[in-house]
PDB file of C-alpha atoms in Angstrom:
ATOM      1  CA  UNK J   1      65.606-100.106 173.432  1.00 59.00           C
ATOM      2  CA  UNK J   2      69.073-101.520 172.861  1.00 60.00           C
ATOM      3  CA  UNK J   3      68.726-103.453 176.147  1.00 60.00           C
ATOM      4  CA  UNK J   4      65.836-105.881 175.647  1.00 63.00           C
ATOM      5  CA  UNK J   5      64.327-107.436 178.763  1.00 60.00           C
ATOM      6  CA  UNK J   6      65.785-110.839 179.547  1.00 68.00           C
ATOM      7  CA  UNK J   7      64.331-110.200 182.113  1.00 72.00           C
ATOM      8  CA  UNK J   8      66.180-106.982 182.930  1.00 79.00           C
ATOM      9  CA  UNK J   9      66.130-104.004 180.629  1.00 82.00           C
ATOM     10  CA  UNK J  10      63.528-102.673 178.158  1.00 87.00           C
ATOM     11  CA  UNK J  11      60.490-104.573 177.071  1.00 89.00           C
ATOM     12  CA  UNK J  12      57.404-103.854 174.954  1.00 90.00           C
ATOM     13  CA  UNK J  13      54.195-105.792 174.971  1.00 90.00           C
ATOM     14  CA  UNK J  14      55.825-109.140 175.830  1.00 88.00           C
ATOM     15  CA  UNK J  15      56.035-109.687 179.600  1.00 88.00           C
ATOM     16  CA  UNK J  16      58.501-112.346 180.603  1.00 82.00           C
ATOM     17  CA  UNK J  17      59.417-115.384 178.612  1.00 83.00           C
ATOM     18  CA  UNK J  18      56.285-117.481 178.893  1.00 86.00           C
ATOM     19  CA  UNK J  19      53.760-115.897 176.484  1.00 86.00           C
ATOM     20  CA  UNK J  20      52.236-113.124 178.646  1.00 90.00           C
ATOM     21  CA  UNK J  21      51.506-109.911 176.743  1.00 91.00           C
ATOM     22  CA  UNK J  22      50.071-106.520 177.579  1.00 93.00           C
ATOM     23  CA  UNK J  23      49.571-103.091 176.096  1.00 94.00           C
ATOM     24  CA  UNK J  24      52.650-101.416 177.605  1.00 96.00           C
ATOM     25  CA  UNK J  25      56.321-100.741 177.411  1.00 95.00           C
ATOM     26  CA  UNK J  26      58.545-101.000 180.473  1.00 93.00           C
ATOM     27  CA  UNK J  27      62.044-100.883 181.818  1.00 90.00           C
ATOM     28  CA  UNK J  28      63.013-103.328 184.663  1.00 90.00           C
ATOM     29  CA  UNK J  29      66.187-102.677 186.646  1.00 89.00           C
ATOM     30  CA  UNK J  30      68.018-104.390 189.453  1.00 87.00           C
ATOM     31  CA  UNK J  31      69.115-101.786 192.010  1.00 86.00           C
ATOM     32  CA  UNK J  32      70.808-104.107 194.437  1.00 72.00           C
ATOM     33  CA  UNK J  33      74.504-103.886 195.391  1.00 60.00           C
ATOM     34  CA  UNK J  34      76.774-104.088 192.424  1.00 53.00           C
ATOM     35  CA  UNK J  35      73.899-104.130 189.903  1.00 60.00           C
ATOM     36  CA  UNK J  36      75.250-103.772 186.349  1.00 52.00           C
ATOM     37  CA  UNK J  37      71.854-102.774 185.019  1.00 59.00           C
ATOM     38  CA  UNK J  38      71.589 -99.603 187.225  1.00 60.00           C
ATOM     39  CA  UNK J  39      75.335 -98.846 186.957  1.00 64.00           C
ATOM     40  CA  UNK J  40      75.133 -98.628 183.176  1.00 71.00           C
ATOM     41  CA  UNK J  41      72.529 -95.894 183.164  1.00 76.00           C
ATOM     42  CA  UNK J  42      73.358 -92.329 182.220  1.00 82.00           C
ATOM     43  CA  UNK J  43      74.795 -90.602 185.324  1.00 84.00           C
ATOM     44  CA  UNK J  44      71.789 -88.184 185.905  1.00 87.00           C
ATOM     45  CA  UNK J  45      69.294 -91.021 185.640  1.00 84.00           C
ATOM     46  CA  UNK J  46      71.455 -93.313 187.783  1.00 83.00           C
ATOM     47  CA  UNK J  47      71.732 -90.664 190.511  1.00 86.00           C
ATOM     48  CA  UNK J  48      67.954 -89.991 190.489  1.00 89.00           C
ATOM     49  CA  UNK J  49      67.243 -93.710 190.641  1.00 89.00           C
ATOM     50  CA  UNK J  50      69.592 -94.214 193.590  1.00 88.00           C
ATOM     51  CA  UNK J  51      68.118 -91.279 195.529  1.00 91.00           C
ATOM     52  CA  UNK J  52      64.563 -92.454 194.914  1.00 93.00           C
ATOM     53  CA  UNK J  53      65.171 -96.095 195.775  1.00 92.00           C
ATOM     54  CA  UNK J  54      67.107 -95.266 198.962  1.00 91.00           C
ATOM     55  CA  UNK J  55      64.101 -93.212 200.124  1.00 94.00           C
ATOM     56  CA  UNK J  56      61.370 -95.647 199.144  1.00 95.00           C
ATOM     57  CA  UNK J  57      63.313 -98.631 200.533  1.00 94.00           C
ATOM     58  CA  UNK J  58      63.223 -96.920 203.963  1.00 95.00           C
ATOM     59  CA  UNK J  59      59.498 -96.345 203.609  1.00 96.00           C
ATOM     60  CA  UNK J  60      58.941-100.004 202.852  1.00 96.00           C
ATOM     61  CA  UNK J  61      61.123-101.029 205.744  1.00 95.00           C
ATOM     62  CA  UNK J  62      59.153 -98.759 208.097  1.00 96.00           C
ATOM     63  CA  UNK J  63      55.832-100.184 206.822  1.00 97.00           C
ATOM     64  CA  UNK J  64      57.096-103.692 207.605  1.00 97.00           C
ATOM     65  CA  UNK J  65      57.965-102.620 211.143  1.00 96.00           C
ATOM     66  CA  UNK J  66      54.393-101.365 211.556  1.00 96.00           C
ATOM     67  CA  UNK J  67      53.003-104.561 210.130  1.00 96.00           C
ATOM     68  CA  UNK J  68      55.022-106.538 212.650  1.00 96.00           C
ATOM     69  CA  UNK J  69      53.685-104.318 215.391  1.00 95.00           C
ATOM     70  CA  UNK J  70      50.155-104.938 214.113  1.00 94.00           C
ATOM     71  CA  UNK J  71      50.795-108.687 214.223  1.00 94.00           C
ATOM     72  CA  UNK J  72      51.424-108.360 217.899  1.00 94.00           C
ATOM     73  CA  UNK J  73      55.178-109.123 217.901  1.00 93.00           C
ATOM     74  CA  UNK J  74      57.129-108.125 220.984  1.00 92.00           C
ATOM     75  CA  UNK J  75      58.973-104.776 220.669  1.00 92.00           C
ATOM     76  CA  UNK J  76      62.355-106.469 220.449  1.00 93.00           C
ATOM     77  CA  UNK J  77      61.109-108.553 217.480  1.00 92.00           C
ATOM     78  CA  UNK J  78      59.510-105.808 215.434  1.00 92.00           C
ATOM     79  CA  UNK J  79      62.518-105.487 213.125  1.00 95.00           C
ATOM     80  CA  UNK J  80      62.348-109.104 211.956  1.00 95.00           C
ATOM     81  CA  UNK J  81      60.470-108.341 208.722  1.00 96.00           C
ATOM     82  CA  UNK J  82      62.519-105.203 208.035  1.00 95.00           C
ATOM     83  CA  UNK J  83      65.768-107.122 208.226  1.00 95.00           C
ATOM     84  CA  UNK J  84      64.636-109.505 205.501  1.00 95.00           C
ATOM     85  CA  UNK J  85      64.650-106.680 202.872  1.00 94.00           C
ATOM     86  CA  UNK J  86      67.302-104.355 204.418  1.00 89.00           C
ATOM     87  CA  UNK J  87      70.542-106.330 204.015  1.00 86.00           C
ATOM     88  CA  UNK J  88      73.168-105.305 201.491  1.00 86.00           C
ATOM     89  CA  UNK J  89      72.515-108.568 199.629  1.00 91.00           C
ATOM     90  CA  UNK J  90      68.768-107.964 199.404  1.00 93.00           C
ATOM     91  CA  UNK J  91      67.287-108.339 195.899  1.00 93.00           C
ATOM     92  CA  UNK J  92      65.811-104.919 195.103  1.00 93.00           C
ATOM     93  CA  UNK J  93      64.228-103.999 191.735  1.00 93.00           C
ATOM     94  CA  UNK J  94      62.522-101.030 190.144  1.00 94.00           C
ATOM     95  CA  UNK J  95      60.082-101.255 187.291  1.00 94.00           C
ATOM     96  CA  UNK J  96      58.742 -98.318 185.264  1.00 95.00           C
ATOM     97  CA  UNK J  97      55.575 -99.139 183.251  1.00 97.00           C
ATOM     98  CA  UNK J  98      54.227 -96.868 180.467  1.00 98.00           C
ATOM     99  CA  UNK J  99      50.660 -97.652 179.253  1.00 97.00           C
ATOM    100  CA  UNK J 100      49.860 -95.520 176.155  1.00 96.00           C
ATOM    101  CA  UNK J 101      46.269 -95.122 175.008  1.00 94.00           C
ATOM    102  CA  UNK J 102      45.236 -98.160 173.092  1.00 91.00           C
ATOM    103  CA  UNK J 103      43.531 -97.610 169.744  1.00 87.00           C
ATOM    104  CA  UNK J 104      42.539-101.282 169.517  1.00 79.00           C
ATOM    105  CA  UNK J 105      38.802-101.853 168.771  1.00 71.00           C
ATOM    106  CA  UNK J 106      36.958-103.557 171.639  1.00 66.00           C
ATOM    107  CA  UNK J 107      34.714-106.515 171.306  1.00 51.00           C
ATOM    108  CA  UNK J 108      31.071-106.112 172.371  1.00 48.00           C
ATOM    109  CA  UNK J 109      30.815-105.965 176.149  1.00 53.00           C
ATOM    110  CA  UNK J 110      34.529-105.607 176.662  1.00 61.00           C
ATOM    111  CA  UNK J 111      35.487-102.850 179.044  1.00 68.00           C
ATOM    112  CA  UNK J 112      39.199-102.407 178.350  1.00 80.00           C
ATOM    113  CA  UNK J 113      42.470-103.920 177.021  1.00 90.00           C
ATOM    114  CA  UNK J 114      44.792-105.668 179.373  1.00 92.00           C
ATOM    115  CA  UNK J 115      47.816-103.500 180.075  1.00 95.00           C
ATOM    116  CA  UNK J 116      49.322-105.872 182.622  1.00 95.00           C
ATOM    117  CA  UNK J 117      47.586-109.169 183.423  1.00 94.00           C
ATOM    118  CA  UNK J 118      46.433-110.302 186.893  1.00 95.00           C
ATOM    119  CA  UNK J 119      49.263-111.480 189.137  1.00 96.00           C
ATOM    120  CA  UNK J 120      50.749-111.308 192.565  1.00 96.00           C
ATOM    121  CA  UNK J 121      54.234-109.976 193.260  1.00 97.00           C
ATOM    122  CA  UNK J 122      56.684-112.667 194.440  1.00 96.00           C
ATOM    123  CA  UNK J 123      58.788-110.359 196.617  1.00 97.00           C
ATOM    124  CA  UNK J 124      58.090-109.290 200.220  1.00 97.00           C
ATOM    125  CA  UNK J 125      56.692-105.843 199.593  1.00 98.00           C
ATOM    126  CA  UNK J 126      56.057-103.531 196.645  1.00 97.00           C
ATOM    127  CA  UNK J 127      55.599 -99.752 196.632  1.00 98.00           C
ATOM    128  CA  UNK J 128      53.907 -98.144 193.608  1.00 97.00           C
ATOM    129  CA  UNK J 129      53.520 -94.527 192.448  1.00 96.00           C
ATOM    130  CA  UNK J 130      51.572 -93.411 189.409  1.00 97.00           C
ATOM    131  CA  UNK J 131      50.437 -90.389 187.524  1.00 97.00           C
ATOM    132  CA  UNK J 132      46.826 -89.273 187.520  1.00 97.00           C
ATOM    133  CA  UNK J 133      45.599 -91.907 184.999  1.00 97.00           C
ATOM    134  CA  UNK J 134      43.824 -94.820 186.530  1.00 95.00           C
ATOM    135  CA  UNK J 135      43.752 -98.487 185.441  1.00 95.00           C
ATOM    136  CA  UNK J 136      45.146-100.265 188.491  1.00 97.00           C
ATOM    137  CA  UNK J 137      42.658-102.772 189.974  1.00 96.00           C
ATOM    138  CA  UNK J 138      42.915-105.171 192.872  1.00 96.00           C
ATOM    139  CA  UNK J 139      40.934-108.344 193.571  1.00 95.00           C
ATOM    140  CA  UNK J 140      38.980-108.556 196.826  1.00 93.00           C
ATOM    141  CA  UNK J 141      38.717-111.850 198.797  1.00 88.00           C
ATOM    142  CA  UNK J 142      35.311-112.465 197.196  1.00 91.00           C
ATOM    143  CA  UNK J 143      36.836-112.419 193.676  1.00 91.00           C
ATOM    144  CA  UNK J 144      35.487-108.983 192.730  1.00 93.00           C
ATOM    145  CA  UNK J 145      37.869-106.558 190.936  1.00 94.00           C
ATOM    146  CA  UNK J 146      37.778-102.973 192.252  1.00 95.00           C
ATOM    147  CA  UNK J 147      39.588 -99.875 190.770  1.00 95.00           C
ATOM    148  CA  UNK J 148      42.261 -98.138 192.752  1.00 95.00           C
ATOM    149  CA  UNK J 149      41.972 -94.355 192.403  1.00 94.00           C
ATOM    150  CA  UNK J 150      45.232 -92.852 191.158  1.00 95.00           C
ATOM    151  CA  UNK J 151      46.934 -90.364 193.511  1.00 95.00           C
ATOM    152  CA  UNK J 152      50.437 -89.121 192.542  1.00 94.00           C
ATOM    153  CA  UNK J 153      50.952 -87.984 196.198  1.00 94.00           C
ATOM    154  CA  UNK J 154      50.483 -91.530 197.558  1.00 95.00           C
ATOM    155  CA  UNK J 155      52.478 -94.670 197.689  1.00 95.00           C
ATOM    156  CA  UNK J 156      50.401 -97.839 197.198  1.00 96.00           C
ATOM    157  CA  UNK J 157      51.704-100.839 199.140  1.00 96.00           C
ATOM    158  CA  UNK J 158      51.237-104.404 197.954  1.00 96.00           C
ATOM    159  CA  UNK J 159      51.887-107.527 200.071  1.00 97.00           C
ATOM    160  CA  UNK J 160      53.964-110.002 198.093  1.00 97.00           C
ATOM    161  CA  UNK J 161      54.019-113.817 198.112  1.00 97.00           C
ATOM    162  CA  UNK J 162      57.126-113.929 200.338  1.00 97.00           C
ATOM    163  CA  UNK J 163      55.441-111.834 203.031  1.00 97.00           C
ATOM    164  CA  UNK J 164      52.444-114.134 202.836  1.00 97.00           C
ATOM    165  CA  UNK J 165      54.720-117.072 203.693  1.00 97.00           C
ATOM    166  CA  UNK J 166      56.642-115.181 206.360  1.00 97.00           C
ATOM    167  CA  UNK J 167      53.409-114.456 208.174  1.00 96.00           C
ATOM    168  CA  UNK J 168      51.965-117.930 207.496  1.00 96.00           C
ATOM    169  CA  UNK J 169      49.056-116.530 205.516  1.00 95.00           C
ATOM    170  CA  UNK J 170      48.111-113.838 207.979  1.00 95.00           C
ATOM    171  CA  UNK J 171      48.788-111.242 205.201  1.00 95.00           C
ATOM    172  CA  UNK J 172      47.571-112.380 201.766  1.00 94.00           C
ATOM    173  CA  UNK J 173      49.470-111.387 198.646  1.00 95.00           C
ATOM    174  CA  UNK J 174      47.435-108.975 196.622  1.00 91.00           C
ATOM    175  CA  UNK J 175      46.266-110.087 193.134  1.00 95.00           C
ATOM    176  CA  UNK J 176      46.191-106.984 190.873  1.00 97.00           C
ATOM    177  CA  UNK J 177      46.086-106.014 187.181  1.00 96.00           C
ATOM    178  CA  UNK J 178      46.166-102.913 185.009  1.00 97.00           C
ATOM    179  CA  UNK J 179      43.689-101.954 182.285  1.00 94.00           C
ATOM    180  CA  UNK J 180      45.241 -99.834 179.582  1.00 94.00           C
ATOM    181  CA  UNK J 181      43.859 -96.311 178.818  1.00 94.00           C
ATOM    182  CA  UNK J 182      41.350 -96.181 175.998  1.00 90.00           C
ATOM    183  CA  UNK J 183      42.019 -94.242 172.854  1.00 89.00           C
ATOM    184  CA  UNK J 184      41.854 -90.524 173.613  1.00 90.00           C
ATOM    185  CA  UNK J 185      42.813 -90.903 177.276  1.00 93.00           C
ATOM    186  CA  UNK J 186      46.083 -89.899 178.876  1.00 96.00           C
ATOM    187  CA  UNK J 187      48.908 -92.437 179.172  1.00 97.00           C
ATOM    188  CA  UNK J 188      49.384 -94.182 182.529  1.00 98.00           C
ATOM    189  CA  UNK J 189      52.850 -94.108 183.984  1.00 98.00           C
ATOM    190  CA  UNK J 190      53.806 -96.008 187.150  1.00 98.00           C
ATOM    191  CA  UNK J 191      57.013 -96.718 189.114  1.00 97.00           C
ATOM    192  CA  UNK J 192      57.174 -99.770 191.306  1.00 97.00           C
ATOM    193  CA  UNK J 193      59.882-100.609 193.847  1.00 97.00           C
ATOM    194  CA  UNK J 194      60.072-104.300 194.749  1.00 97.00           C
ATOM    195  CA  UNK J 195      61.666-105.176 198.073  1.00 96.00           C
ATOM    196  CA  UNK J 196      62.956-108.771 197.976  1.00 95.00           C
ATOM    197  CA  UNK J 197      65.160-110.849 200.232  1.00 95.00           C
ATOM    198  CA  UNK J 198      68.773-111.908 199.676  1.00 95.00           C
ATOM    199  CA  UNK J 199      69.073-114.984 197.398  1.00 95.00           C
ATOM    200  CA  UNK J 200      70.073-117.224 200.280  1.00 95.00           C
ATOM    201  CA  UNK J 201      67.362-115.945 202.585  1.00 95.00           C
ATOM    202  CA  UNK J 202      65.218-118.745 203.953  1.00 95.00           C
ATOM    203  CA  UNK J 203      61.536-118.064 203.415  1.00 96.00           C
ATOM    204  CA  UNK J 204      59.416-119.672 206.144  1.00 96.00           C
ATOM    205  CA  UNK J 205      56.840-118.558 208.724  1.00 95.00           C
ATOM    206  CA  UNK J 206      58.526-116.470 211.418  1.00 94.00           C
ATOM    207  CA  UNK J 207      59.080-118.433 214.638  1.00 93.00           C
ATOM    208  CA  UNK J 208      58.316-115.239 216.575  1.00 92.00           C
ATOM    209  CA  UNK J 209      54.816-115.282 215.021  1.00 92.00           C
ATOM    210  CA  UNK J 210      53.805-118.925 215.326  1.00 93.00           C
ATOM    211  CA  UNK J 211      51.456-119.822 218.094  1.00 92.00           C
ATOM    212  CA  UNK J 212      51.823-122.999 220.096  1.00 91.00           C
ATOM    213  CA  UNK J 213      50.781-125.933 217.945  1.00 92.00           C
ATOM    214  CA  UNK J 214      50.396-123.894 214.793  1.00 92.00           C
ATOM    215  CA  UNK J 215      51.545-125.687 211.607  1.00 93.00           C
ATOM    216  CA  UNK J 216      53.371-124.038 208.720  1.00 94.00           C
ATOM    217  CA  UNK J 217      51.218-123.716 205.606  1.00 95.00           C
ATOM    218  CA  UNK J 218      54.285-123.751 203.403  1.00 95.00           C
ATOM    219  CA  UNK J 219      57.505-125.756 202.989  1.00 93.00           C
ATOM    220  CA  UNK J 220      60.765-123.885 203.462  1.00 92.00           C
ATOM    221  CA  UNK J 221      62.486-122.424 200.399  1.00 96.00           C
ATOM    222  CA  UNK J 222      65.036-119.742 199.574  1.00 96.00           C
ATOM    223  CA  UNK J 223      64.368-116.615 197.710  1.00 96.00           C
ATOM    224  CA  UNK J 224      66.625-117.740 194.889  1.00 95.00           C
ATOM    225  CA  UNK J 225      64.551-120.947 194.586  1.00 96.00           C
ATOM    226  CA  UNK J 226      61.262-119.057 194.502  1.00 96.00           C
ATOM    227  CA  UNK J 227      62.465-116.393 192.086  1.00 93.00           C
ATOM    228  CA  UNK J 228      63.645-119.101 189.659  1.00 93.00           C
ATOM    229  CA  UNK J 229      60.199-120.768 189.838  1.00 93.00           C
ATOM    230  CA  UNK J 230      58.439-117.472 189.371  1.00 90.00           C
ATOM    231  CA  UNK J 231      60.326-116.691 186.183  1.00 88.00           C
ATOM    232  CA  UNK J 232      59.186-119.994 184.749  1.00 90.00           C
ATOM    233  CA  UNK J 233      55.502-119.323 185.488  1.00 93.00           C
ATOM    234  CA  UNK J 234      52.715-117.355 183.767  1.00 92.00           C
ATOM    235  CA  UNK J 235      51.437-114.130 185.340  1.00 92.00           C
ATOM    236  CA  UNK J 236      48.101-115.625 186.441  1.00 92.00           C
ATOM    237  CA  UNK J 237      49.625-118.755 187.950  1.00 93.00           C
ATOM    238  CA  UNK J 238      49.526-119.244 191.738  1.00 92.00           C
ATOM    239  CA  UNK J 239      53.229-119.452 192.177  1.00 92.00           C
ATOM    240  CA  UNK J 240      52.861-120.654 195.774  1.00 94.00           C
ATOM    241  CA  UNK J 241      50.997-123.843 194.761  1.00 93.00           C
ATOM    242  CA  UNK J 242      54.144-126.054 194.635  1.00 92.00           C
ATOM    243  CA  UNK J 243      55.240-124.787 198.022  1.00 94.00           C
ATOM    244  CA  UNK J 244      51.924-125.192 199.913  1.00 94.00           C
ATOM    245  CA  UNK J 245      51.640-127.961 202.420  1.00 90.00           C
ATOM    246  CA  UNK J 246      47.866-127.516 202.661  1.00 76.00           C
ATOM    247  CA  UNK J 247      46.786-126.488 199.146  1.00 58.00           C
ATOM    248  CA  UNK J 248      43.781-124.128 198.932  1.00 48.00           C
ATOM    249  CA  UNK J 249      40.960-124.772 196.554  1.00 39.00           C
ATOM    250  CA  UNK J 250      42.058-124.217 192.972  1.00 35.00           C
ATOM    251  CA  UNK J 251      41.016-120.924 191.460  1.00 35.00           C
ATOM    252  CA  UNK J 252      40.195-120.436 187.775  1.00 37.00           C
ATOM    253  CA  UNK J 253      42.726-118.065 186.322  1.00 33.00           C
ATOM    254  CA  UNK J 254      42.343-119.195 182.718  1.00 33.00           C
ATOM    255  CA  UNK J 255      40.480-116.224 181.386  1.00 38.00           C
ATOM    256  CA  UNK J 256      42.295-113.222 180.123  1.00 38.00           C
ATOM    257  CA  UNK J 257      39.212-111.124 179.541  1.00 40.00           C
ATOM    258  CA  UNK J 258      38.900-107.983 181.578  1.00 49.00           C
ATOM    259  CA  UNK J 259      35.577-108.090 183.367  1.00 47.00           C
ATOM    260  CA  UNK J 260      33.984-104.801 184.508  1.00 50.00           C
ATOM    261  CA  UNK J 261      35.076-104.004 188.102  1.00 50.00           C
ATOM    262  CA  UNK J 262      32.683-103.523 190.998  1.00 49.00           C
ATOM    263  CA  UNK J 263      32.555 -99.948 192.492  1.00 50.00           C
ATOM    264  CA  UNK J 264      35.387 -99.376 194.971  1.00 45.00           C
ATOM    265  CA  UNK J 265      34.223 -99.596 198.583  1.00 46.00           C
ATOM    266  CA  UNK J 266      35.187 -96.539 200.623  1.00 44.00           C
ATOM    267  CA  UNK J 267      38.076 -98.289 202.349  1.00 44.00           C
ATOM    268  CA  UNK J 268      39.988 -99.040 199.203  1.00 43.00           C
ATOM    269  CA  UNK J 269      42.648 -96.493 198.362  1.00 42.00           C
ATOM    270  CA  UNK J 270      40.922 -93.375 199.766  1.00 41.00           C
ATOM    271  CA  UNK J 271      42.300 -90.185 198.220  1.00 36.00           C
ATOM    272  CA  UNK J 272      43.374 -88.008 201.120  1.00 31.00           C
TER     273      UNK J 272
END
């Protein structure tokens, strides 16, 4: 608690610097090369963090290779997405979120208290693990929210904004949120690894992916430029708006009320 989140370190209820709040406490650490935040941890925790992030980083890189294969890239080009997050200068972060049961009284018709508001991740790829307490929800393309069943033995992979740009919209960044446990329920604990590019990495649709005559949906930018813009935004903002060359129809993200989710279809986060 001596290291308040600015944005790295410990935070409680306040998320970022722009007025977003949630029913949680968290610690956000940079785990890139030469990170002061990770190096200052107690040695046992630092060693565990390094071992975990090395392993999950490799999982994320392998997933990106498989995504490149699924996009139909030639075998010699299937490492192009992996290389974006695998360099020594890559911006890697770990976030631990703790959502205690919320004793707050609910208004009539309200189904839960916001633990972490709806948002997309700005990085390339995110890998999340949680305990057995639910609360994570994702938005489907039709706007319906569906719950993701918790499974401590699984990694949940989210596409980030940067991957959306790199694939020229073929993969959409996943809007998600967390509803805090109700009074009497168990706390939710989650650990998220964020795989980002190096600060100077150019974010633009991959030439290897673009078909003849295909236009980029986004203007070029660097990861440092996008990260700076993301820190100035609210959680629910579409951070890609200023970078779109062909803006999509505006979506209403003004409401913070948690609406009841639709039942999860069978293809969403099956528990194996």
